CSV table of C-alpha atoms in Angstrom, one decimal:
chain,number,residue,atom,x,y,z
A,1,UNK,CA,15.3,-17.1,49.9
A,2,UNK,CA,11.6,-17.8,49.9
A,3,UNK,CA,9.1,-14.9,49.5
A,4,UNK,CA,7.8,-15.5,53.0
A,5,UNK,CA,11.3,-15.3,54.6
A,6,UNK,CA,12.0,-12.2,52.5
A,7,UNK,CA,8.8,-10.6,53.8
A,8,UNK,CA,9.6,-11.5,57.4
A,9,UNK,CA,13.1,-10.1,57.2
A,10,UNK,CA,11.7,-6.9,55.7
A,11,UNK,CA,9.1,-6.6,58.5
A,12,UNK,CA,11.8,-6.9,61.2
A,13,UNK,CA,14.2,-4.6,59.4
A,14,UNK,CA,17.0,-7.2,58.8
A,15,UNK,CA,17.3,-6.4,55.1
A,16,UNK,CA,19.0,-3.1,54.3
A,17,UNK,CA,16.5,-0.7,52.7
A,18,UNK,CA,13.8,-3.3,52.6
A,19,UNK,CA,10.2,-2.1,53.3
A,20,UNK,CA,6.8,-3.7,52.9
A,21,UNK,CA,5.9,-1.1,50.3
A,22,UNK,CA,9.0,-2.1,48.3
A,23,UNK,CA,7.9,-5.7,48.1
A,24,UNK,CA,5.6,-6.4,45.2
A,25,UNK,CA,2.2,-7.5,46.6
A,26,UNK,CA,0.2,-10.4,45.5
A,27,UNK,CA,-2.9,-9.2,43.7
A,28,UNK,CA,-6.3,-10.9,43.9
A,29,UNK,CA,-9.3,-9.6,42.0
A,30,UNK,CA,-12.7,-11.1,42.8
A,31,UNK,CA,-15.2,-10.0,40.1
A,32,UNK,CA,-18.8,-11.1,40.8
A,33,UNK,CA,-21.3,-11.5,38.0
A,34,UNK,CA,-24.5,-9.4,38.2
A,35,UNK,CA,-24.1,-8.5,41.9
A,36,UNK,CA,-25.9,-5.2,42.5
A,37,UNK,CA,-24.5,-2.3,44.6
A,38,UNK,CA,-27.3,-2.8,47.1
A,39,UNK,CA,-26.7,-6.6,47.4
A,40,UNK,CA,-23.7,-5.9,49.7
A,41,UNK,CA,-25.1,-5.2,53.1
A,42,UNK,CA,-22.5,-2.7,54.3
A,43,UNK,CA,-23.1,-0.6,51.2
A,44,UNK,CA,-26.9,-0.7,51.7
A,45,UNK,CA,-27.5,-1.1,55.4
A,46,UNK,CA,-31.1,0.2,55.4
A,47,UNK,CA,-32.4,-1.6,52.4
A,48,UNK,CA,-30.0,-4.5,52.0
A,49,UNK,CA,-31.6,-7.6,53.5
A,50,UNK,CA,-29.1,-10.2,52.3
A,51,UNK,CA,-26.3,-11.1,54.7
A,52,UNK,CA,-22.8,-10.6,53.2
A,53,UNK,CA,-20.5,-11.0,56.3
A,54,UNK,CA,-17.4,-11.7,54.3
A,55,UNK,CA,-17.6,-8.7,52.0
A,56,UNK,CA,-18.6,-6.6,55.0
A,57,UNK,CA,-15.5,-7.8,56.9
A,58,UNK,CA,-13.4,-7.0,53.9
A,59,UNK,CA,-14.8,-3.5,53.9
A,60,UNK,CA,-14.2,-3.0,57.6
A,61,UNK,CA,-10.6,-4.1,57.1
A,62,UNK,CA,-10.0,-2.0,54.0
A,63,UNK,CA,-11.6,0.8,51.9
A,64,UNK,CA,-15.0,1.2,50.3
A,65,UNK,CA,-15.2,3.1,47.0
A,66,UNK,CA,-18.7,4.6,46.8
A,67,UNK,CA,-18.6,5.9,43.2
A,68,UNK,CA,-17.0,3.0,41.3
A,69,UNK,CA,-18.3,2.1,37.9
A,70,UNK,CA,-18.0,-0.9,35.5
A,71,UNK,CA,-16.9,-0.1,32.0
A,72,UNK,CA,-20.3,-1.2,30.8
A,73,UNK,CA,-23.7,-2.3,32.2
A,74,UNK,CA,-23.2,-5.8,30.8
A,75,UNK,CA,-20.7,-8.5,31.0
A,76,UNK,CA,-18.3,-8.9,28.1
A,77,UNK,CA,-17.5,-5.1,27.7
A,78,UNK,CA,-16.7,-4.7,31.3
A,79,UNK,CA,-14.3,-7.7,31.3
A,80,UNK,CA,-12.6,-6.3,28.2
A,81,UNK,CA,-12.1,-2.9,29.9
A,82,UNK,CA,-10.9,-4.4,33.2
A,83,UNK,CA,-8.2,-6.5,31.5
A,84,UNK,CA,-7.1,-3.9,28.9
A,85,UNK,CA,-7.7,-0.5,30.5
A,86,UNK,CA,-9.6,0.4,27.4
A,87,UNK,CA,-13.4,0.9,26.9
A,88,UNK,CA,-14.8,-2.0,24.9
A,89,UNK,CA,-16.8,0.3,22.6
A,90,UNK,CA,-13.5,1.2,21.1
A,91,UNK,CA,-13.4,-2.4,19.8
A,92,UNK,CA,-15.7,-4.0,17.2
A,93,UNK,CA,-18.2,-4.8,20.0
A,94,UNK,CA,-20.6,-1.9,20.0
A,95,UNK,CA,-23.4,-3.5,21.9
A,96,UNK,CA,-24.4,-6.7,23.7
A,97,UNK,CA,-22.1,-9.5,24.6
A,98,UNK,CA,-20.2,-12.3,22.9
A,99,UNK,CA,-21.2,-15.9,22.8
A,100,UNK,CA,-18.1,-17.9,22.2
A,101,UNK,CA,-17.0,-20.1,19.3
A,102,UNK,CA,-15.3,-17.0,17.8
A,103,UNK,CA,-11.8,-15.4,17.9
A,104,UNK,CA,-10.9,-13.6,21.1
A,105,UNK,CA,-12.1,-10.1,21.4
A,106,UNK,CA,-8.8,-8.9,22.9
A,107,UNK,CA,-6.3,-8.4,20.1
A,108,UNK,CA,-3.3,-10.7,20.4
A,109,UNK,CA,-0.9,-7.8,20.5
A,110,UNK,CA,-2.8,-5.8,23.1
A,111,UNK,CA,-1.3,-5.8,26.6
A,112,UNK,CA,-3.5,-6.9,29.4
A,113,UNK,CA,-3.2,-6.7,33.2
A,114,UNK,CA,-2.1,-10.3,33.1
A,115,UNK,CA,0.6,-9.9,30.4
A,116,UNK,CA,1.9,-6.8,32.0
A,117,UNK,CA,2.2,-8.4,35.5
A,118,UNK,CA,3.8,-11.5,33.9
A,119,UNK,CA,6.5,-9.2,32.4
A,120,UNK,CA,7.0,-7.9,35.9
A,121,UNK,CA,7.7,-11.3,37.3
A,122,UNK,CA,4.3,-12.3,38.5
A,123,UNK,CA,2.6,-15.7,38.2
A,124,UNK,CA,-0.8,-15.1,36.6
A,125,UNK,CA,-4.0,-17.1,36.9
A,126,UNK,CA,-7.7,-16.8,36.0
A,127,UNK,CA,-10.1,-19.0,37.8
A,128,UNK,CA,-13.6,-18.5,36.5
A,129,UNK,CA,-15.6,-16.9,33.7
A,130,UNK,CA,-13.8,-15.6,30.6
A,131,UNK,CA,-16.6,-14.4,28.3
A,132,UNK,CA,-14.3,-12.6,25.8
A,133,UNK,CA,-14.6,-15.2,23.0
A,134,UNK,CA,-12.3,-17.9,22.1
A,135,UNK,CA,-12.4,-20.8,19.6
A,136,UNK,CA,-13.0,-24.4,20.4
A,137,UNK,CA,-11.0,-26.5,18.0
A,138,UNK,CA,-10.8,-30.2,17.0
A,139,UNK,CA,-7.6,-31.5,18.8
A,140,UNK,CA,-6.7,-33.6,15.7
A,141,UNK,CA,-7.3,-31.2,12.8
A,142,UNK,CA,-7.2,-27.9,14.6
A,143,UNK,CA,-10.3,-26.9,12.8
A,144,UNK,CA,-12.6,-24.6,14.8
A,145,UNK,CA,-16.0,-26.1,15.9
A,146,UNK,CA,-19.2,-24.2,15.3
A,147,UNK,CA,-21.7,-23.5,18.1
A,148,UNK,CA,-24.2,-25.7,16.2
A,149,UNK,CA,-21.8,-28.7,16.2
A,150,UNK,CA,-22.2,-29.6,19.9
A,151,UNK,CA,-24.3,-28.7,22.9
A,152,UNK,CA,-21.0,-28.8,24.7
A,153,UNK,CA,-17.6,-29.1,23.1
A,154,UNK,CA,-16.2,-32.6,23.8
A,155,UNK,CA,-13.5,-33.3,26.3
A,156,UNK,CA,-10.1,-32.8,24.7
A,157,UNK,CA,-11.2,-29.8,22.6
A,158,UNK,CA,-8.4,-27.3,22.3
A,159,UNK,CA,-8.6,-23.6,22.8
A,160,UNK,CA,-5.8,-21.7,20.9
A,161,UNK,CA,-6.8,-18.1,21.7
A,162,UNK,CA,-8.0,-18.2,25.3
A,163,UNK,CA,-6.6,-16.7,28.5
A,164,UNK,CA,-3.2,-18.5,28.1
A,165,UNK,CA,-2.7,-16.5,24.9
A,166,UNK,CA,-3.5,-13.2,26.6
A,167,UNK,CA,-1.0,-13.2,29.5
A,168,UNK,CA,-2.3,-15.9,31.9
A,169,UNK,CA,-0.1,-18.8,33.0
A,170,UNK,CA,-3.1,-20.8,34.3
A,171,UNK,CA,-6.8,-21.0,33.5
A,172,UNK,CA,-9.6,-23.0,35.1
A,173,UNK,CA,-13.2,-22.2,34.4
A,174,UNK,CA,-15.7,-21.7,31.7
A,175,UNK,CA,-16.6,-19.3,28.9
A,176,UNK,CA,-20.0,-17.9,29.8
A,177,UNK,CA,-23.3,-18.8,31.6
A,178,UNK,CA,-24.9,-20.8,28.8
A,179,UNK,CA,-21.8,-22.9,28.4
A,180,UNK,CA,-21.0,-23.3,32.1
A,181,UNK,CA,-21.1,-27.1,32.0
A,182,UNK,CA,-18.0,-27.1,29.8
A,183,UNK,CA,-15.0,-27.0,32.2
A,184,UNK,CA,-11.7,-25.8,30.8
A,185,UNK,CA,-8.2,-26.0,32.2
A,186,UNK,CA,-5.5,-24.1,30.5
A,187,UNK,CA,-6.2,-24.6,26.8
A,188,UNK,CA,-8.2,-27.8,26.9
A,189,UNK,CA,-11.8,-28.9,27.7
A,190,UNK,CA,-11.3,-31.3,30.6
A,191,UNK,CA,-14.9,-32.2,31.8
A,192,UNK,CA,-18.6,-31.7,31.6
A,193,UNK,CA,-20.1,-30.9,35.0
A,194,UNK,CA,-23.6,-29.7,36.0
A,195,UNK,CA,-23.6,-25.9,36.4
A,196,UNK,CA,-24.6,-26.1,40.1
A,197,UNK,CA,-21.1,-27.4,40.8
A,198,UNK,CA,-19.3,-24.5,39.2
A,199,UNK,CA,-19.3,-22.0,42.1
A,200,UNK,CA,-17.9,-24.6,44.6
A,201,UNK,CA,-15.4,-25.6,42.0
A,202,UNK,CA,-14.1,-22.1,41.5
A,203,UNK,CA,-14.0,-21.6,45.3
A,204,UNK,CA,-11.9,-24.8,45.7
A,205,UNK,CA,-9.6,-24.0,42.9
A,206,UNK,CA,-8.9,-20.5,44.1
A,207,UNK,CA,-8.0,-21.7,47.5
A,208,UNK,CA,-5.8,-24.4,46.0
A,209,UNK,CA,-4.0,-21.9,43.9
A,210,UNK,CA,-3.2,-19.7,46.9
A,211,UNK,CA,-2.0,-22.7,48.9
A,212,UNK,CA,0.3,-23.9,46.0
A,213,UNK,CA,1.9,-20.5,45.4
A,214,UNK,CA,2.3,-19.3,49.0
A,215,UNK,CA,6.0,-20.1,49.2
A,216,UNK,CA,6.9,-19.1,45.7
A,217,UNK,CA,9.7,-16.6,45.1
A,218,UNK,CA,7.3,-14.8,42.6
A,219,UNK,CA,4.2,-12.9,43.6
A,220,UNK,CA,1.0,-13.9,42.0
A,221,UNK,CA,-2.0,-12.2,40.2
A,222,UNK,CA,-5.1,-14.2,40.8
A,223,UNK,CA,-8.2,-13.1,38.8
A,224,UNK,CA,-11.4,-14.7,40.0
A,225,UNK,CA,-14.3,-13.8,37.8
A,226,UNK,CA,-17.2,-15.7,39.3
A,227,UNK,CA,-20.2,-16.7,37.4
A,228,UNK,CA,-22.5,-15.8,40.3
A,229,UNK,CA,-25.0,-14.6,41.2
A,230,UNK,CA,-25.8,-14.5,37.4
A,231,UNK,CA,-28.2,-17.0,36.0
A,232,UNK,CA,-28.5,-19.9,36.3
A,233,UNK,CA,-29.3,-19.0,39.9
A,234,UNK,CA,-28.2,-22.3,41.5
A,235,UNK,CA,-27.3,-22.2,45.2
A,236,UNK,CA,-26.0,-25.5,46.4
A,237,UNK,CA,-28.0,-27.5,48.9
A,238,UNK,CA,-25.8,-26.2,51.8
A,239,UNK,CA,-26.9,-22.7,51.0
A,240,UNK,CA,-30.5,-23.1,50.0
A,241,UNK,CA,-32.9,-21.3,52.3
A,242,UNK,CA,-30.2,-19.4,54.1
A,243,UNK,CA,-31.2,-15.9,53.1
A,244,UNK,CA,-34.9,-16.1,53.6
A,245,UNK,CA,-35.2,-14.2,50.3
A,246,UNK,CA,-35.3,-17.1,47.8
A,247,UNK,CA,-32.7,-18.6,45.5
A,248,UNK,CA,-31.1,-15.3,44.5
A,249,UNK,CA,-30.5,-14.2,48.1
A,250,UNK,CA,-29.1,-17.7,48.8
A,251,UNK,CA,-26.8,-17.5,45.8
A,252,UNK,CA,-25.5,-14.0,46.8
A,253,UNK,CA,-24.7,-15.5,50.2
A,254,UNK,CA,-22.8,-18.4,48.6
A,255,UNK,CA,-21.0,-15.9,46.4
A,256,UNK,CA,-20.0,-13.9,49.5
A,257,UNK,CA,-18.6,-17.1,51.0
A,258,UNK,CA,-16.0,-17.2,48.3
A,259,UNK,CA,-14.6,-13.9,49.6
A,260,UNK,CA,-14.3,-15.5,53.1
A,261,UNK,CA,-12.6,-18.7,51.8
A,262,UNK,CA,-10.0,-16.7,49.8
A,263,UNK,CA,-9.4,-14.5,52.8
A,264,UNK,CA,-8.8,-17.6,55.0
A,265,UNK,CA,-6.3,-19.0,52.5
A,266,UNK,CA,-4.3,-15.8,52.5
A,267,UNK,CA,-4.3,-15.6,56.2
A,268,UNK,CA,-3.4,-19.3,56.7
A,269,UNK,CA,-0.4,-18.9,54.4
A,270,UNK,CA,0.9,-15.6,55.9
A,271,UNK,CA,0.0,-13.6,52.8
A,272,UNK,CA,-2.7,-11.4,54.2
A,273,UNK,CA,-0.6,-8.3,55.1
A,274,UNK,CA,0.9,-7.7,51.7
A,275,UNK,CA,-1.9,-9.0,49.3
A,276,UNK,CA,-4.0,-6.4,47.5
A,277,UNK,CA,-7.5,-7.8,47.3
A,278,UNK,CA,-10.1,-6.1,45.1
A,279,UNK,CA,-13.8,-7.2,45.3
A,280,UNK,CA,-16.3,-5.9,42.7
A,281,UNK,CA,-18.9,-6.8,40.1
A,282,UNK,CA,-19.2,-6.5,36.4
A,283,UNK,CA,-22.5,-4.6,36.4
A,284,UNK,CA,-25.7,-4.2,38.3
A,285,UNK,CA,-28.2,-6.8,39.4
A,286,UNK,CA,-30.1,-8.7,36.6
A,287,UNK,CA,-33.9,-8.7,36.3
A,288,UNK,CA,-33.6,-12.5,36.5
A,289,UNK,CA,-33.1,-12.1,40.2
A,290,UNK,CA,-36.7,-11.1,40.6
A,291,UNK,CA,-36.1,-7.5,41.5
A,292,UNK,CA,-39.8,-6.5,42.3
A,293,UNK,CA,-40.3,-9.5,44.6
A,294,UNK,CA,-37.0,-8.7,46.4
A,295,UNK,CA,-38.2,-5.1,46.8
A,296,UNK,CA,-41.5,-6.3,48.4
A,297,UNK,CA,-39.3,-8.2,50.9
A,298,UNK,CA,-37.4,-4.9,51.7
A,299,UNK,CA,-34.3,-5.6,49.6
A,300,UNK,CA,-33.3,-3.0,47.0
A,301,UNK,CA,-30.7,-4.5,44.7
A,302,UNK,CA,-29.5,-1.1,43.6
A,303,UNK,CA,-29.9,0.7,46.9
A,304,UNK,CA,-31.1,4.3,46.2
A,305,UNK,CA,-30.1,4.2,42.6
A,306,UNK,CA,-32.4,3.9,39.6
A,307,UNK,CA,-32.1,1.0,37.1
A,308,UNK,CA,-30.3,-2.3,37.0
A,309,UNK,CA,-28.2,-4.4,34.7
A,310,UNK,CA,-28.0,-3.2,31.1
A,311,UNK,CA,-29.1,0.3,31.9
A,312,UNK,CA,-27.5,3.7,31.6
A,313,UNK,CA,-28.9,4.8,35.0
A,314,UNK,CA,-26.4,4.2,37.8
A,315,UNK,CA,-28.1,1.0,39.0
A,316,UNK,CA,-26.7,-0.6,35.8
A,317,UNK,CA,-23.0,0.2,36.3
A,318,UNK,CA,-22.3,1.7,39.7
A,319,UNK,CA,-20.8,-1.4,41.4
A,320,UNK,CA,-19.5,-2.6,44.7
A,321,UNK,CA,-15.8,-1.9,45.0
A,322,UNK,CA,-13.9,-2.8,48.1
A,323,UNK,CA,-10.1,-2.9,48.5
A,324,UNK,CA,-8.1,-4.5,51.3
A,325,UNK,CA,-4.4,-4.2,51.5
A,326,UNK,CA,-3.3,-4.0,55.2
A,327,UNK,CA,0.3,-3.0,54.3
A,328,UNK,CA,-1.0,0.1,52.6
A,329,UNK,CA,-4.7,0.8,53.2
A,330,UNK,CA,-6.2,1.9,56.5
A,331,UNK,CA,-9.0,-0.2,57.9
A,332,UNK,CA,-12.5,1.3,57.7
A,333,UNK,CA,-11.5,3.8,55.0
A,334,UNK,CA,-13.8,5.3,52.4
A,335,UNK,CA,-13.3,7.0,49.1
A,336,UNK,CA,-16.0,9.0,47.3
A,337,UNK,CA,-13.8,9.7,44.2
A,338,UNK,CA,-15.0,8.6,40.8
A,339,UNK,CA,-13.3,5.5,39.4
A,340,UNK,CA,-13.9,2.9,36.7
A,341,UNK,CA,-12.9,-0.8,36.4
A,342,UNK,CA,-10.8,0.2,33.4
A,343,UNK,CA,-8.5,1.7,36.0
A,344,UNK,CA,-7.0,-1.6,37.1
A,345,UNK,CA,-4.2,-1.6,34.6
A,346,UNK,CA,-2.8,1.8,35.5
A,347,UNK,CA,-3.2,1.1,39.2
A,348,UNK,CA,-1.2,-2.2,39.2
A,349,UNK,CA,1.4,-0.4,37.1
A,350,UNK,CA,1.6,2.2,39.8
A,351,UNK,CA,1.7,-0.5,42.5
A,352,UNK,CA,4.7,-2.2,40.9
A,353,UNK,CA,6.4,1.0,40.0
A,354,UNK,CA,6.5,0.5,36.2
A,355,UNK,CA,4.9,2.4,33.4
A,356,UNK,CA,2.1,0.8,31.4
A,357,UNK,CA,3.3,-0.7,28.0
A,358,UNK,CA,3.1,1.6,25.0
A,359,UNK,CA,-0.2,1.5,23.2
A,360,UNK,CA,-2.2,0.3,26.3
A,361,UNK,CA,-4.4,1.6,29.0
A,362,UNK,CA,-6.0,4.4,26.9
A,363,UNK,CA,-8.8,4.8,29.5
A,364,UNK,CA,-7.0,3.8,32.7
A,365,UNK,CA,-6.1,6.0,35.6
A,366,UNK,CA,-4.3,4.8,38.8
A,367,UNK,CA,-6.4,4.9,42.0
A,368,UNK,CA,-3.4,4.0,44.1
A,369,UNK,CA,-3.3,7.5,45.6
A,370,UNK,CA,-6.8,7.0,46.9
A,371,UNK,CA,-5.6,3.9,48.8
A,372,UNK,CA,-3.1,6.1,50.5
A,373,UNK,CA,-5.8,8.6,51.4
A,374,UNK,CA,-4.8,11.1,48.7
A,375,UNK,CA,-6.7,12.6,45.8
A,376,UNK,CA,-6.5,10.7,42.5
A,377,UNK,CA,-4.4,12.6,40.0
A,378,UNK,CA,-6.6,11.9,37.0
A,379,UNK,CA,-5.7,12.9,33.5
A,380,UNK,CA,-9.1,11.8,32.4
A,381,UNK,CA,-11.9,14.4,32.5
A,382,UNK,CA,-14.8,12.0,33.2
A,383,UNK,CA,-16.0,8.5,32.8
A,384,UNK,CA,-18.0,7.1,29.9
A,385,UNK,CA,-20.9,4.8,30.6
A,386,UNK,CA,-22.3,2.4,28.0
A,387,UNK,CA,-25.5,0.3,27.9
A,388,UNK,CA,-26.4,-3.1,26.5
A,389,UNK,CA,-27.8,-1.5,23.4
A,390,UNK,CA,-24.8,0.7,22.9
A,391,UNK,CA,-26.2,4.0,24.2
A,392,UNK,CA,-23.7,6.4,25.7
A,393,UNK,CA,-23.7,8.5,28.9
A,394,UNK,CA,-21.0,10.7,30.4
A,395,UNK,CA,-20.2,11.5,34.0
A,396,UNK,CA,-18.2,14.7,34.6
A,397,UNK,CA,-18.0,15.8,38.3
A,398,UNK,CA,-21.5,15.8,39.7
A,399,UNK,CA,-23.2,15.9,36.3
A,400,UNK,CA,-24.2,13.0,34.2
A,401,UNK,CA,-25.4,13.2,30.6
A,402,UNK,CA,-27.4,10.4,28.9
A,403,UNK,CA,-27.9,10.3,25.2
A,404,UNK,CA,-31.0,8.2,25.6
A,405,UNK,CA,-34.7,8.8,26.0
A,406,UNK,CA,-35.1,6.1,28.7
A,407,UNK,CA,-33.0,3.6,30.4
A,408,UNK,CA,-30.9,2.7,27.4
A,409,UNK,CA,-31.3,-0.9,28.6
A,410,UNK,CA,-33.9,-3.2,29.9
A,411,UNK,CA,-35.7,-1.1,32.6
A,412,UNK,CA,-38.8,0.8,31.9
A,413,UNK,CA,-39.1,3.1,30.2
A,414,UNK,CA,-36.9,1.5,27.5
A,415,UNK,CA,-36.0,3.4,24.4
A,416,UNK,CA,-39.1,2.1,22.6
A,417,UNK,CA,-41.3,3.1,25.5
A,418,UNK,CA,-39.9,6.5,26.4
A,419,UNK,CA,-41.2,9.7,25.0
A,420,UNK,CA,-39.0,12.1,23.1
A,421,UNK,CA,-40.1,15.2,25.1
A,422,UNK,CA,-36.5,16.1,26.1
A,423,UNK,CA,-35.1,15.4,22.6
A,424,UNK,CA,-33.7,12.1,23.7
A,425,UNK,CA,-31.3,13.6,26.2
A,426,UNK,CA,-31.2,13.4,30.0
A,427,UNK,CA,-29.0,15.4,32.5
A,428,UNK,CA,-28.8,14.7,36.2
A,429,UNK,CA,-27.0,16.2,39.2
A,430,UNK,CA,-25.7,13.1,40.8
A,431,UNK,CA,-24.8,14.8,44.1
A,432,UNK,CA,-28.4,15.8,44.8
A,433,UNK,CA,-30.4,13.4,42.6
A,434,UNK,CA,-28.9,9.9,43.0
A,435,UNK,CA,-32.2,8.4,41.8
A,436,UNK,CA,-32.0,10.3,38.5
A,437,UNK,CA,-35.6,11.5,38.7
A,438,UNK,CA,-35.1,15.2,37.8
A,439,UNK,CA,-34.0,15.7,34.3
A,440,UNK,CA,-32.3,19.1,34.1
A,441,UNK,CA,-31.5,19.2,30.5
A,442,UNK,CA,-34.0,21.9,29.7
A,443,UNK,CA,-32.7,24.2,32.4
A,444,UNK,CA,-29.0,23.3,32.0
A,445,UNK,CA,-28.4,23.0,28.3
A,446,UNK,CA,-24.9,24.6,28.5
A,447,UNK,CA,-23.8,22.0,31.0
A,448,UNK,CA,-25.1,19.3,28.8
A,449,UNK,CA,-23.2,20.7,25.8
A,450,UNK,CA,-20.0,20.8,27.9
A,451,UNK,CA,-20.4,17.1,28.7
A,452,UNK,CA,-21.3,16.2,25.2
A,453,UNK,CA,-18.2,17.9,23.8
A,454,UNK,CA,-16.0,16.1,26.2
A,455,UNK,CA,-17.5,12.8,25.5
A,456,UNK,CA,-17.1,13.4,21.7
A,457,UNK,CA,-13.4,14.3,22.3
A,458,UNK,CA,-12.8,11.2,24.4
A,459,UNK,CA,-14.3,9.1,21.6
A,460,UNK,CA,-12.5,10.8,18.7
A,461,UNK,CA,-9.1,10.8,20.3
A,462,UNK,CA,-9.1,7.0,20.8
A,463,UNK,CA,-8.3,7.6,24.5
A,464,UNK,CA,-9.7,9.6,27.5
A,465,UNK,CA,-6.4,10.1,29.2
A,466,UNK,CA,-3.5,12.2,28.3
A,467,UNK,CA,-1.0,10.9,25.8
A,468,UNK,CA,-0.7,10.5,22.0
A,469,UNK,CA,-4.0,10.1,20.2
A,470,UNK,CA,-4.9,6.4,19.6
A,471,UNK,CA,-7.2,4.7,17.1
A,472,UNK,CA,-10.5,3.0,17.7
A,473,UNK,CA,-11.0,-0.2,16.0
A,474,UNK,CA,-13.9,1.3,14.0
A,475,UNK,CA,-13.5,4.3,11.8
A,476,UNK,CA,-16.7,6.0,13.2
A,477,UNK,CA,-18.5,5.4,16.5
A,478,UNK,CA,-22.0,6.9,16.5
A,479,UNK,CA,-23.0,8.5,19.9
A,480,UNK,CA,-26.7,8.8,18.9
A,481,UNK,CA,-28.5,5.5,19.0
A,482,UNK,CA,-32.2,6.1,19.6
A,483,UNK,CA,-33.2,8.2,16.6
A,484,UNK,CA,-32.0,7.7,13.0
A,485,UNK,CA,-32.4,11.4,12.3
A,486,UNK,CA,-30.8,12.3,15.6
A,487,UNK,CA,-33.1,15.2,16.5
A,488,UNK,CA,-31.5,15.6,19.9
A,489,UNK,CA,-28.6,17.5,18.4
A,490,UNK,CA,-30.8,20.4,17.6
A,491,UNK,CA,-32.0,20.7,21.2
A,492,UNK,CA,-28.6,21.8,22.4
A,493,UNK,CA,-27.7,25.6,22.5
A,494,UNK,CA,-25.7,25.2,19.3
A,495,UNK,CA,-25.2,22.4,17.0
A,496,UNK,CA,-22.8,19.7,18.4
A,497,UNK,CA,-20.6,17.8,16.0
A,498,UNK,CA,-21.2,14.1,15.5
């Protein structure tokens, strides 16, 4: 019996005990690259001047999460957290991003969303950007190439530790933006193609994958980590000039088009009703977009929030997050509960009715109840934020603590520019101060201390959820990055442990 016939019989009640909710849904995750919260028009109707009709339609047909956060304010760490359910700062990567030509950041024995779903009978595919390191190896000797050996690894180069070794059945894409011309399929470099062709390529391949798997007896997990609207900002000729806001606006519109094409493929193949589609971004908008110029044109990439990519302020990591699943999610719904992209693993485990594998998902909480209009039953106190330079922040309820003097990232004032008047600590009431303009650390030191202790506990236990203590990959993770002597500790009501 084909999956489509099974679904039809379930819908009309001809299978005893069969229901739509009992059928494992297809799962599609579209992860944009450097798309700001304010770049999606329906999330920023007053100050969003870029048309995003496909994302807006997805939101109208599903649920908007207004308080969703990436695991980091830059690329690699967020992708690590999304696939593993574990914050990346628990790994050896304490700041910045990886650049390829190195062993995979995800340990070979660590479960991923892909490996978990594969064990549950799913076909698994990634079409897009990996950016979690892998090695390029000589196909004859197996010897790893160095980045200095080639501008682009030659066609035929083998990849022994890429997505296929971390739970995916199929891979088509590239490693990261500066190596976008190197096209990879499965474990082999197959072509060199100008970067302007990558977004149309990923769109085409995603649609082809859906068409090819529509009648399979197995559901599929399709992860589409786009390379746009990240640099190089290269809208194709068909999209140039469409936004009226320059290349960045055009590229956002072409990125939005991917959402529409995926949606059409699902609908055409009769898969729309029971496919869980998640649309999000890995962090906030990059300064390469020309943020000040866009603002003069009336477009605010972060909406009302302060900051952008790389920062601890919410503009760096509060991301668009839209879910459509007609079989389960009411159209036009909204959720204001706090979630993180690390929550994907626990959520898909909840969706398929199976526990996460032992030793996985240390920072993952299921948001499935929210999709059903219920409160999320979180065993995690709060959410940890992390900047490009490794600075920490912690969100607990409406309060947010930043262990940084400034943005912790690229926005002014940076850590070098900011004064130390508040002892290198910031505290904001996010319910009443979304722009993070009123630092209340001096008037609310006990609140700050409460958040600091919880952050320290989440770090030290190797996990932020309930369960047996786990181990970070490093023996010690330093929460205080700005000052070598860490004077901020003495500004708290009583000394906080390191």
